[in-house]
Amino acid sequence: MSQALPFVEAMGAATLPVSGIAWLDASRREHLDAFVAAGLPDTRMEAWKYTALRALAQRRFAAGDARAIEHAVDPAVFGLPGVYGPRLVFVNGVFRADLSMLDALPAGITLQPLSQALRQDAESLRFVLSRHEAEQGDAFVRLNAAMATDGVVLTLEAGAKPDAPVHLVFLGAPAEAELAWHLRTIIELGEGAELALVEHHAASGEQQHFATLVSDTYLRDGAVLRHVLLQQAAAGSSLIRRSRLQLGRRAQVSSHVLELGGALARHDVRAELAGDGARFVTRGVFMPRGRQQVDTQLAIRHQALGTASDSVWRGVADQRGRGVFRGAILVAPGADGSDASLSNKNLLLSPNAEIDTKPELEIHADEVKAAHGATVGQLDERSLFYLRSRGIPMAEARALLTVAFCRAVLDDLPVTALREHLAGLLALDLPT
Amino acid sequence: MLKIDNLHARVEGKEILKGLTLSVNPGEVHAIMGPNGAGKSTLGNVLSGREGYEVTAGSVTFNGIDLLALEPEQRAAAGVFLAFQYPVEIPGVNNTYFLRAALNAQRKARGEQELDSMQFLKLVREKLKVMQISDELLHRAVNEGFSGGEKKRNEIFQMAVLEPKLAILDETDSGLDIDALKQVAQGVNAQRSPERSFLVVTHYQRLLDYIEPDFVHVLAGGRIVESGDKTLALKLEEHGYAWVREHGEPAGASA
């Protein structure tokens, strides 16, 4: 039955990219065949219970944008205050050297498009590129493995600590057809290396493209990653992302996430706290409105002694917006003395909005501290009246309270200029 | 300035105000006293436009305009200020930011120039001095973690910055010790002027030792049953509200 879906049919009929690298081309064919055979996941699958792909399944996307290199892009659409370091820009899945900033890279950092890295030394990437798929990746991971020809390869040598944040920009731009594009990201931080990274999905004009991004991040012992994810994809676009992070001993990740754009924005994050004392902190906000569907799935796996994770997420749904949040924490056998906490509070601004939240906790170790909770509520009438009684109009009062509700998520973001900018985006994203 | 005529209001289907009539002129301080459940807080909430308070009869005009037709924020811009009995804590909203947003929203509604942050800060500094409030409160979230006294002083401080024409103090004395009470009263007195009127709603006479009213009204059973000068408050203190009920309540108006 699934073969009949226009989405799958169109993808299956696409010409596979040819790299000339035997193992890669063979693997692409295998993954495309597997994708076509299995089709798209449906809501009977637990991971897709609240996100139906029926509408997506009926659409046909053209593979790739032959003219991606020509689209005029105003750099203002991806400019961010306080983010002035190396930059890699992709437009409709194609690397744009003219918009990127790769000269004068700080010492100890290697940053290049995946296409270039494959040309130089494909063999060193073979293991990583094979890894995601080897573990029963789903439809979109397979599709990405088959079709992604470009992406990011970012490596920090042991001890490297570049000052400036690295900015990865994924832009959608209007094209002649509705496009499907796919990117793959591989990031490795050597022992004791420290990196600030801004992952930025933005739009250069209205379009309804479909995109996948699969990323792997490895933190060796003592490495530190400060990550900001700003998702402002075009209102009509669909974006499916899969991120896997592996943390070595005492490695630390702090991730601040704003999910604002897209018609369908799905992000699966899998953090493996593999080394003793590894620490994973996430702060996130998702804000579906209109008919947006934003689905975040966190899977945090404590696999070593004394690992810690702390997740604070806020959801705000307005109009007919739909938010889904799943925070699954697993404390594996042997991960004694681990500390896991997760909180997801949600706000419904309209009677037609919906948020489905599901915290999960599974503990197989000893002396574990764990706390998790989720709530769904509405704006406090007393607070609204208090603000209005002081002269603040209804719409502004609602916006003020909503931003305040989300504010905790940004509080510990170290770059002040970026923090204020992001807080401003939260306010802007509210209907008045 | 404020004319309340035969005001009837319901909360959750229950009639609380039953024909309240009151007139306040510029510069006057009126105390509204009464037993629990008399409708004192309802009066403040109806005047400031809180949802859930349904006016079933009567009228309220404020400087000639129909106050009841306005949204709460429009009433504020017109010059009505309610000092809450229970000020609301709003985590995540900075006190200074909130106050500037409020002042500028009011100024905008009145067609006045909005204040930039420098002008606003200057204004705040002046008012802080009068209220003896420390800067530190300004940097915190609105009322979050404030003591009872700090909350009430913050209300009066907001009033000082917003400079209303009519300030309604809803049981501002409740929960305050004598020192906090004096500070709050001092802040109020500093803001008395020939243009500004006050409606001081209180259960106890104590507050009126420090904020001296021009008129005292007794509210019972949803209407004003007795009016007089400040000596009326002393009589109440002496005889209790039971005295008013026997003495002043018109026949057939029992609650």
XYZ file of C-alpha atoms in Angstrom:
687
model
C 0.000 0.000 0.000
C 2.765 2.399 0.913
C 4.271 2.185 -2.599
C 1.235 3.992 -3.875
C 1.912 7.134 -1.860
C 2.841 10.022 -4.162
C 5.597 11.148 -1.765
C 7.300 7.769 -1.828
C 6.695 7.253 -5.506
C 8.285 10.573 -6.449
C 11.305 9.961 -4.222
C 11.724 6.441 -5.573
C 11.657 7.686 -9.146
C 14.341 10.295 -8.511
C 17.752 9.827 -10.035
C 20.200 8.819 -7.344
C 23.220 11.065 -6.976
C 26.432 9.475 -8.195
C 29.627 10.085 -6.250
C 31.928 7.659 -8.037
C 32.758 6.207 -4.617
C 31.739 2.592 -4.881
C 30.648 1.895 -1.287
C 28.764 5.167 -1.088
C 26.855 4.684 -4.326
C 25.968 1.106 -3.383
C 24.775 2.228 0.014
C 22.639 4.980 -1.530
C 20.892 2.488 -3.769
C 20.262 0.134 -0.835
C 18.791 2.900 1.275
C 16.550 4.185 -1.448
C 15.220 0.693 -2.106
C 14.642 0.174 1.606
C 12.869 3.516 1.844
C 10.556 2.731 -1.054
C 9.826 -0.734 0.305
C 8.937 0.457 3.810
C 7.211 3.719 2.929
C 6.408 6.401 5.487
C 5.751 5.791 9.173
C 2.146 6.152 10.309
C 0.483 7.045 13.586
C 0.318 3.421 14.662
C 4.024 3.736 15.396
C 4.679 5.087 18.877
C 7.243 7.640 17.682
C 4.729 9.081 15.195
C 1.606 8.734 17.279
C 0.828 12.448 17.392
C 2.272 13.504 14.057
C 0.345 12.271 11.058
C 2.150 12.410 7.727
C -0.976 11.962 5.616
C -0.752 15.408 4.015
C 2.969 15.040 3.334
C 2.437 11.578 1.858
C 0.192 13.025 -0.853
C 2.786 15.495 -2.086
C 5.499 15.139 -4.743
C 8.789 16.929 -4.399
C 11.397 17.502 -7.060
C 14.838 16.153 -6.155
C 17.332 18.959 -5.827
C 17.531 22.489 -7.142
C 19.736 22.890 -10.218
C 19.674 26.650 -9.801
C 20.312 26.810 -6.058
C 23.617 28.523 -6.692
C 21.884 31.426 -8.432
C 19.247 32.433 -5.883
C 19.799 35.926 -4.602
C 19.866 35.838 -0.799
C 19.885 38.816 1.503
C 22.450 38.040 4.239
C 20.128 39.803 6.685
C 17.895 36.709 6.760
C 20.569 34.776 8.606
C 22.473 37.530 10.395
C 22.493 37.151 14.181
C 23.904 39.566 16.765
C 26.964 38.186 18.531
C 27.454 35.507 15.842
C 30.362 36.690 13.737
C 32.622 33.656 13.296
C 33.105 31.062 10.553
C 29.948 30.392 8.579
C 28.727 27.702 6.241
C 25.598 28.461 4.221
C 23.395 26.067 2.260
C 20.566 27.221 0.034
C 18.000 24.561 -0.865
C 20.523 21.951 0.214
C 23.360 23.286 -1.932
C 26.566 24.767 -0.522
C 26.998 28.462 -1.257
C 30.628 29.513 -1.069
C 29.651 33.109 -1.829
C 27.530 33.394 1.332
C 29.845 31.361 3.545
C 32.845 32.561 5.497
C 35.545 29.948 5.629
C 38.737 31.920 5.236
C 40.895 32.650 8.245
C 39.556 29.746 10.288
C 40.899 29.753 13.846
C 43.695 27.304 14.665
C 42.641 23.733 15.329
C 39.374 23.877 13.453
C 38.485 22.159 10.199
C 35.241 23.199 8.605
C 34.147 22.251 5.119
C 31.175 21.099 3.080
C 30.657 17.352 3.077
C 30.870 17.235 -0.738
C 34.392 18.621 -0.548
C 35.405 16.308 2.296
C 34.146 13.308 0.318
C 36.252 14.326 -2.664
C 39.339 14.677 -0.501
C 39.079 11.649 1.747
C 35.875 9.633 1.620
C 37.302 6.653 3.468
C 37.667 8.516 6.766
C 33.962 9.312 6.668
C 32.864 5.814 5.783
C 32.318 4.646 9.338
C 30.254 7.644 10.403
C 28.209 7.741 7.245
C 27.326 4.104 7.677
C 26.561 4.314 11.351
C 23.153 5.956 11.564
C 21.646 3.674 8.991
C 23.104 0.555 10.517
C 20.911 1.052 13.567
C 17.519 0.581 12.039
C 17.074 4.125 10.884
C 13.545 4.982 9.903
C 12.172 6.206 6.586
C 13.713 9.657 6.776
C 17.145 8.494 7.840
C 17.139 6.092 4.903
C 15.984 8.802 2.556
C 18.703 11.096 3.819
C 21.331 8.379 3.458
C 20.240 7.796 -0.116
C 19.946 11.390 -1.251
C 22.217 13.640 0.824
C 25.204 14.754 -1.218
C 26.291 17.625 0.932
C 26.407 18.862 4.482
C 28.933 19.873 7.083
C 32.108 18.288 8.335
C 33.400 20.147 11.370
C 36.354 18.948 13.400
C 38.055 20.508 16.387
C 41.505 19.301 17.388
C 42.107 18.331 20.994
C 42.252 21.419 23.164
C 41.091 23.814 20.448
C 38.915 26.597 21.797
C 37.984 29.048 19.083
C 36.423 32.246 20.481
C 33.890 32.900 17.786
C 30.827 30.742 17.361
C 30.504 28.682 14.185
C 27.343 29.483 12.279
C 25.670 26.784 10.188
C 22.903 28.202 8.016
C 20.295 26.095 6.233
C 18.173 28.279 4.009
C 15.139 27.531 1.944
C 14.551 29.750 -1.077
C 11.708 29.883 -3.609
C 12.366 27.706 -6.656
C 10.509 26.593 -9.767
C 9.188 23.488 -8.042
C 8.564 22.276 -4.517
C 11.867 20.686 -3.641
C 13.188 17.928 -1.468
C 16.708 18.396 -0.187
C 18.840 16.478 2.272
C 21.907 17.357 4.288
C 24.251 15.454 6.533
C 26.343 16.911 9.327
C 29.329 15.382 11.092
C 30.883 17.197 14.022
C 33.743 16.004 16.148
C 35.217 17.789 19.145
C 38.599 16.450 20.234
C 39.608 15.992 23.867
C 39.099 19.159 25.860
C 38.015 21.128 22.807
C 35.362 23.800 23.231
C 32.974 25.070 20.603
C 30.046 27.441 20.350
C 27.812 26.413 17.468
C 24.722 28.077 16.061
C 22.534 25.879 13.892
C 20.170 28.098 12.036
C 17.269 27.117 9.792
C 15.967 30.171 8.000
C 13.936 31.184 4.991
C 14.734 33.461 2.113
C 11.183 33.927 0.909
C 8.086 31.764 0.980
C 8.299 28.173 -0.217
C 6.972 24.735 0.612
C 10.065 22.578 0.357
C 10.752 19.369 2.203
C 14.112 18.889 3.885
C 15.925 16.356 5.993
C 19.001 16.912 8.131
C 20.813 14.067 9.828
C 23.612 15.010 12.151
C 26.161 13.241 14.299
C 28.153 14.977 16.996
C 30.988 13.343 18.880
C 32.454 14.885 21.988
C 35.668 13.304 23.147
C 36.645 13.382 26.839
C 36.272 16.779 28.428
C 34.972 18.463 25.276
C 32.391 21.223 25.633
C 29.723 22.177 23.101
C 27.530 25.241 23.501
C 24.819 24.817 20.952
C 22.048 27.135 19.823
C 19.403 25.858 17.451
C 17.213 28.479 15.868
C 14.547 27.054 13.613
C 12.845 29.716 11.523
C 12.043 27.719 8.406
C 9.454 29.066 5.961
C 5.876 28.765 7.157
C 4.980 26.281 4.413
C 8.041 24.065 4.623
C 8.583 20.649 6.168
C 11.743 19.899 8.057
C 12.693 16.523 9.495
C 15.855 16.365 11.580
C 17.677 13.600 13.352
C 20.507 14.501 15.714
C 22.712 12.153 17.593
C 25.209 13.274 20.175
C 27.742 11.067 21.857
C 29.431 12.420 24.969
C 32.709 11.064 26.308
C 33.989 11.363 29.866
C 33.150 14.715 31.473
C 32.058 16.050 28.115
C 29.383 18.720 28.289
C 26.667 19.866 25.948
C 24.367 22.787 26.555
C 21.738 23.283 23.907
C 19.282 26.168 23.558
C 16.539 25.533 21.070
C 13.896 27.789 19.536
C 11.462 25.993 17.258
C 9.491 28.762 15.583
C 8.991 28.005 11.886
C 7.892 25.340 9.450
C 4.537 23.779 8.616
C 5.869 20.484 9.908
C 9.001 20.545 12.024
C 10.120 17.307 13.527
C 13.329 16.888 15.491
C 14.549 13.679 17.080
C 17.486 14.150 19.418
C 19.347 11.223 20.834
C 22.003 12.035 23.421
C 24.244 9.225 24.557
C 26.033 10.025 27.786
C 28.651 7.384 27.179
C 31.524 8.583 29.378
C 31.580 8.944 33.166
C 30.541 12.373 34.364
C 29.154 13.496 31.005
C 26.597 16.281 31.229
C 23.782 17.196 28.837
C 21.664 20.310 29.318
C 18.831 21.368 27.012
C 16.598 24.403 27.088
C 13.943 24.675 24.446
C 10.816 26.469 23.292
C 8.426 25.365 20.592
C 5.695 27.674 19.369
C 3.275 26.235 16.821
C 0.523 28.491 15.506
C -1.575 28.759 12.398
C -1.636 25.136 11.313
C 1.941 24.407 12.275
C 2.954 21.090 13.726
C 6.122 21.050 15.801
C 7.284 17.753 17.205
C 10.364 17.326 19.386
C 11.499 13.934 20.575
C 14.292 13.846 23.123
C 15.912 10.575 23.986
C 18.570 10.909 26.652
C 20.552 7.820 27.523
C 22.621 7.752 30.666
C 25.145 5.016 29.999
C 27.979 5.780 32.405
C 28.683 6.614 36.050
C 27.645 9.960 37.459
C 26.186 11.352 34.259
C 23.779 14.262 34.413
C 21.036 15.616 32.202
C 18.795 18.601 32.723
C 16.048 19.515 30.278
C 13.710 22.480 30.556
C 11.231 22.907 27.707
C 8.317 25.227 27.131
C 5.612 24.849 24.535
C 3.219 27.589 23.437
C 0.492 26.719 20.954
C -1.846 29.248 19.404
C -4.643 29.173 16.807
C -4.736 25.628 15.406
C -1.092 24.951 16.216
C -0.083 21.532 17.374
C 2.905 20.771 19.576
C 4.305 17.402 20.465
C 7.014 16.803 23.023
C 8.431 13.535 24.147
C 11.221 13.430 26.661
C 12.462 9.935 27.220
C 15.223 9.381 29.735
C 16.891 6.044 30.095
C 19.337 5.307 32.885
C 21.076 2.172 31.741
C 22.403 -0.567 34.018
C 25.691 0.566 35.501
C 24.980 4.288 35.167
C 24.963 4.576 38.952
C 24.863 7.967 40.608
C 23.272 9.610 37.599
C 21.105 12.677 37.865
C 18.307 13.285 35.373
C 15.694 15.989 35.393
C 13.199 17.021 32.767
C 10.430 19.566 32.840
C 8.043 20.501 30.063
C 5.456 23.184 30.724
C 3.012 24.189 28.050
C 0.647 27.017 27.343
C -2.426 26.857 25.147
C -3.390 30.284 23.852
C -6.392 29.130 21.850
C -9.132 26.542 22.334
C -8.165 24.951 18.993
C -4.489 24.574 19.846
C -3.155 21.272 21.090
C -0.045 20.050 22.830
C 0.734 16.437 23.546
C 3.533 15.917 26.007
C 4.959 12.720 27.304
C 7.825 12.500 29.755
C 9.224 9.011 30.146
C 11.681 7.731 32.669
C 13.248 4.326 32.747
C 15.828 3.535 35.417
C 18.003 0.444 35.601
C 20.776 1.726 37.876
C 21.355 2.517 41.546
C 21.492 5.774 43.474
C 19.907 7.705 40.680
C 18.311 11.106 41.182
C 15.528 11.666 38.717
C 12.711 14.160 38.405
C 10.385 14.773 35.535
C 7.105 16.502 34.956
C 4.877 18.057 32.362
C 1.952 20.466 32.526
C -0.458 22.064 30.081
C -2.266 25.253 31.049
C -3.520 28.647 30.015
C -2.499 32.222 30.656
C -3.322 33.294 34.189
C -6.407 35.561 34.179
C -5.296 37.379 37.315
C -1.947 38.272 35.787
C -3.629 39.443 32.590
C -5.992 41.702 34.499
C -3.153 43.070 36.600
C -1.223 44.123 33.482
C -4.314 45.548 31.794
C -5.314 47.473 34.912
C -1.987 49.284 34.538
C -2.808 50.294 30.975
C -1.184 47.501 28.963
C -3.534 46.450 26.142
C -4.782 42.857 25.979
C -2.617 41.681 23.071
C 0.514 43.191 24.572
C -0.304 41.745 27.997
C -0.730 38.291 26.495
C 2.563 38.601 24.625
C 4.355 39.826 27.751
C 3.114 36.899 29.832
C 3.885 34.393 27.097
C 7.453 35.593 26.675
C 7.821 35.540 30.461
C 6.632 31.947 30.442
C 9.353 31.015 27.950
C 12.019 33.270 29.374
C 13.539 30.690 31.734
C 14.687 28.773 28.701
C 16.956 31.598 27.568
C 18.123 32.831 30.957
C 21.423 30.984 31.063
C 22.399 31.596 27.438
C 25.856 33.131 27.781
C 25.890 35.506 24.780
C 23.831 38.520 25.881
C 23.278 39.989 22.418
C 22.057 36.672 21.060
C 19.911 36.049 24.135
C 18.129 39.381 23.763
C 17.684 38.790 20.051
C 16.120 35.391 20.666
C 13.853 36.778 23.385
C 12.747 39.379 20.859
C 11.949 36.634 18.352
C 9.694 34.968 20.898
C 7.718 38.194 21.234
C 7.619 38.741 17.472
C 6.302 35.296 16.874
C 3.204 36.002 18.917
C 0.093 37.130 17.097
C -1.193 40.476 18.311
C -14.959 63.672 38.612
C -16.377 60.261 39.565
C -20.127 59.789 39.681
C -21.518 56.426 40.672
C -25.291 56.281 40.418
C -27.487 53.451 41.675
C -24.840 50.823 40.805
C -25.926 47.187 40.908
C -23.374 44.448 40.214
C -23.311 40.678 40.311
C -20.506 38.199 40.797
C -21.168 34.607 39.808
C -24.877 35.309 39.680
C -24.971 36.786 43.177
C -25.918 40.408 43.579
C -23.241 42.176 45.615
C -23.771 45.872 44.897
C -27.376 46.917 45.285
C -27.789 50.536 44.390
C -24.536 52.234 45.342
C -24.427 55.987 44.809
C -21.304 58.061 45.360
C -19.790 61.264 44.037
C -16.108 62.171 44.247
C -14.669 65.576 43.337
C -11.072 66.330 42.313
C -8.653 66.326 45.228
C -10.994 64.582 47.644
C -10.146 61.534 49.701
C -13.104 59.269 50.350
C -12.871 56.332 52.702
C -15.189 53.393 52.097
C -15.567 51.278 55.204
C -17.680 48.285 55.849
C -17.908 44.792 57.256
C -16.636 41.737 55.387
C -18.850 40.834 52.473
C -20.311 44.322 52.173
C -19.063 44.689 48.600
C -15.958 46.815 49.232
C -13.609 44.869 46.961
C -16.365 44.410 44.396
C -16.576 48.169 44.060
C -12.862 48.471 43.227
C -13.022 45.578 40.773
C -16.110 46.926 39.002
C -14.537 50.365 38.678
C -11.321 48.966 37.190
C -13.127 46.597 34.824
C -12.285 43.145 36.091
C -13.897 40.275 34.202
C -16.607 38.345 35.981
C -18.244 41.417 37.506
C -21.543 42.052 35.804
C -23.172 45.439 36.132
C -26.937 44.944 36.037
C -28.090 48.500 36.652
C -26.826 51.986 37.307
C -24.024 54.042 35.814
C -20.498 55.233 36.467
C -19.136 58.324 34.770
C -15.568 59.500 35.058
C -14.902 63.057 33.951
C -18.062 62.830 31.887
C -17.285 59.543 30.100
C -19.050 56.220 30.636
C -16.417 54.310 32.570
C -18.233 50.980 32.361
C -17.997 50.968 28.560
C -14.187 50.969 28.662
C -11.717 48.072 28.713
C -9.478 47.894 31.807
C -6.497 49.333 29.894
C -8.637 52.223 28.608
C -9.750 53.002 32.143
C -6.111 53.071 33.216
C -5.265 55.457 30.382
C -8.220 57.625 31.412
C -6.618 57.908 34.857
C -8.104 55.170 37.028
C -5.672 53.189 39.163
C -6.456 50.230 41.400
C -3.999 49.328 44.139
C -4.689 45.616 44.535
C -5.495 43.981 47.829
C -3.483 41.014 46.594
C -0.908 42.208 44.039
C -0.142 39.479 41.521
C 3.313 37.924 41.213
C 4.441 37.729 37.592
C 7.643 35.698 37.247
C 9.726 36.471 34.175
C 8.473 40.052 33.776
C 10.941 42.605 35.042
C 9.403 45.258 37.306
C 10.991 48.202 35.495
C 10.169 46.836 32.064
C 6.568 46.292 33.124
C 6.193 49.775 34.534
C 7.667 51.438 31.472
C 5.442 49.352 29.184
C 2.442 50.412 31.281
C 3.322 54.096 31.346
C 4.078 54.230 27.643
C 0.923 52.296 26.756
C -1.092 54.855 28.719
C 0.744 57.785 27.159
C 0.257 56.329 23.693
C -3.454 55.848 24.331
C -3.690 59.495 25.384
C -1.777 60.653 22.318
C 1.260 61.704 24.354
C 4.906 61.121 23.478
C 6.311 57.849 24.860
C 9.277 58.100 27.225
C 12.623 56.679 26.155
C 14.586 54.639 28.660
C 16.657 57.609 29.868
C 13.607 59.779 30.501
C 11.854 56.890 32.185
C 14.800 56.148 34.439
C 14.936 59.772 35.527
C 11.248 59.692 36.426
C 11.665 56.440 38.336
C 14.592 57.838 40.339
C 12.489 60.805 41.455
C 9.591 58.608 42.525
C 11.843 56.112 44.304
C 13.054 58.848 46.581
C 9.532 59.709 47.622
C 8.559 56.086 48.235
C 11.809 55.086 49.953
C 11.958 51.950 47.840
C 15.328 50.414 47.079
C 16.464 50.071 43.447
C 16.819 46.394 44.056
C 13.047 45.808 43.873
C 13.030 47.325 40.401
C 15.382 44.735 39.042
C 13.289 41.831 40.209
C 10.295 40.267 38.510
C 6.965 41.957 39.249
C 6.121 41.240 42.909
C 7.944 37.913 42.762
C 9.150 36.948 46.194
C 8.185 40.355 47.602
C 7.082 40.492 51.229
C 3.528 41.658 51.932
C 4.792 45.138 52.731
C 6.991 45.285 49.627
C 4.059 44.341 47.432
C 1.876 47.101 48.837
C 4.673 49.645 48.556
C 5.227 48.547 45.000
C 1.559 49.260 44.295
C 1.906 52.772 45.645
C 5.167 53.212 43.750
C 3.406 52.213 40.524
C 0.751 54.770 41.340
C 3.442 57.408 41.791
C 4.898 56.675 38.365
C 1.572 56.370 36.537
C 0.104 59.497 38.178
C -3.587 58.589 37.974
C -6.464 61.018 38.470
C -8.337 58.559 40.652
C -6.598 56.015 42.856
C -8.597 53.222 44.419
C -6.775 51.607 47.335
C -8.322 48.206 47.965
C -7.604 47.224 51.570
C -4.061 48.417 51.142
C -3.641 48.118 54.916
C -4.430 44.412 55.058
C -1.517 42.273 56.149
C 0.729 45.210 57.028
C 2.460 45.810 60.330
C 2.424 49.312 61.751
C 5.762 50.376 60.228
C 4.813 49.173 56.752
C 1.425 50.830 57.162
C 3.065 54.160 57.974
C 5.373 53.901 54.964
C 2.517 53.133 52.621
C 0.421 55.964 54.069
C 3.321 58.348 53.704
C 3.644 57.359 50.042
C -0.046 57.987 49.503
C 0.007 61.332 51.301
C 2.949 62.457 49.187
C 0.730 62.004 46.159
C -2.291 63.898 47.395
C -2.970 66.900 45.215
C -5.875 69.158 44.240
C -6.255 67.188 40.985
C -6.000 63.659 42.345
C -8.796 61.856 44.145
C -8.613 58.773 46.312
C -11.051 56.052 47.184
C -9.614 54.338 50.244
C -11.357 51.040 50.842
C -10.667 49.554 54.251
C -12.084 47.383 56.943
C -10.287 49.090 59.798
C -10.147 52.648 60.970
C -6.409 52.307 61.612
C -5.303 53.313 58.092
C -7.324 56.502 58.376
C -5.118 57.659 61.261
C -2.402 58.061 58.647
C -4.393 58.865 55.505
C -6.857 61.454 56.639
C -10.072 61.272 54.596
C -12.344 64.170 53.681
C -15.354 61.860 53.721
C -16.151 58.503 55.240
C -18.850 56.228 53.856
C -20.157 53.044 55.332
C -20.874 50.296 52.825
C -23.227 47.573 54.011
C -25.449 45.194 52.110
C -24.210 46.515 48.785
C -25.000 50.193 49.296
C -23.801 53.190 51.194
C -25.815 53.397 54.378
C -24.086 56.252 56.121
C -21.796 59.103 55.126
C -19.973 61.641 57.208
C -16.636 63.241 57.898
C -13.665 61.488 59.477
C -15.386 61.326 62.853
C -17.693 58.680 61.420
C -14.732 56.321 61.237
C -14.081 56.868 64.912
C -17.706 56.122 65.741
C -17.448 52.899 63.822
C -14.297 51.981 65.644
C -16.098 52.562 68.919
C -19.412 50.900 68.166
C -18.593 48.332 65.483
C -20.440 47.664 62.236
C -23.432 46.230 64.109
C -24.174 49.753 65.166
C -24.502 50.879 61.551
C -26.735 48.014 60.700
C -29.174 48.924 63.474
C -28.659 52.605 63.075
C -28.392 53.323 59.400
C -29.552 50.533 57.168
C -32.856 51.330 55.497
C -35.639 48.881 56.112
C -35.989 46.109 53.571
C -32.423 46.431 52.316
C -30.954 43.658 54.423
C -28.377 41.473 52.697
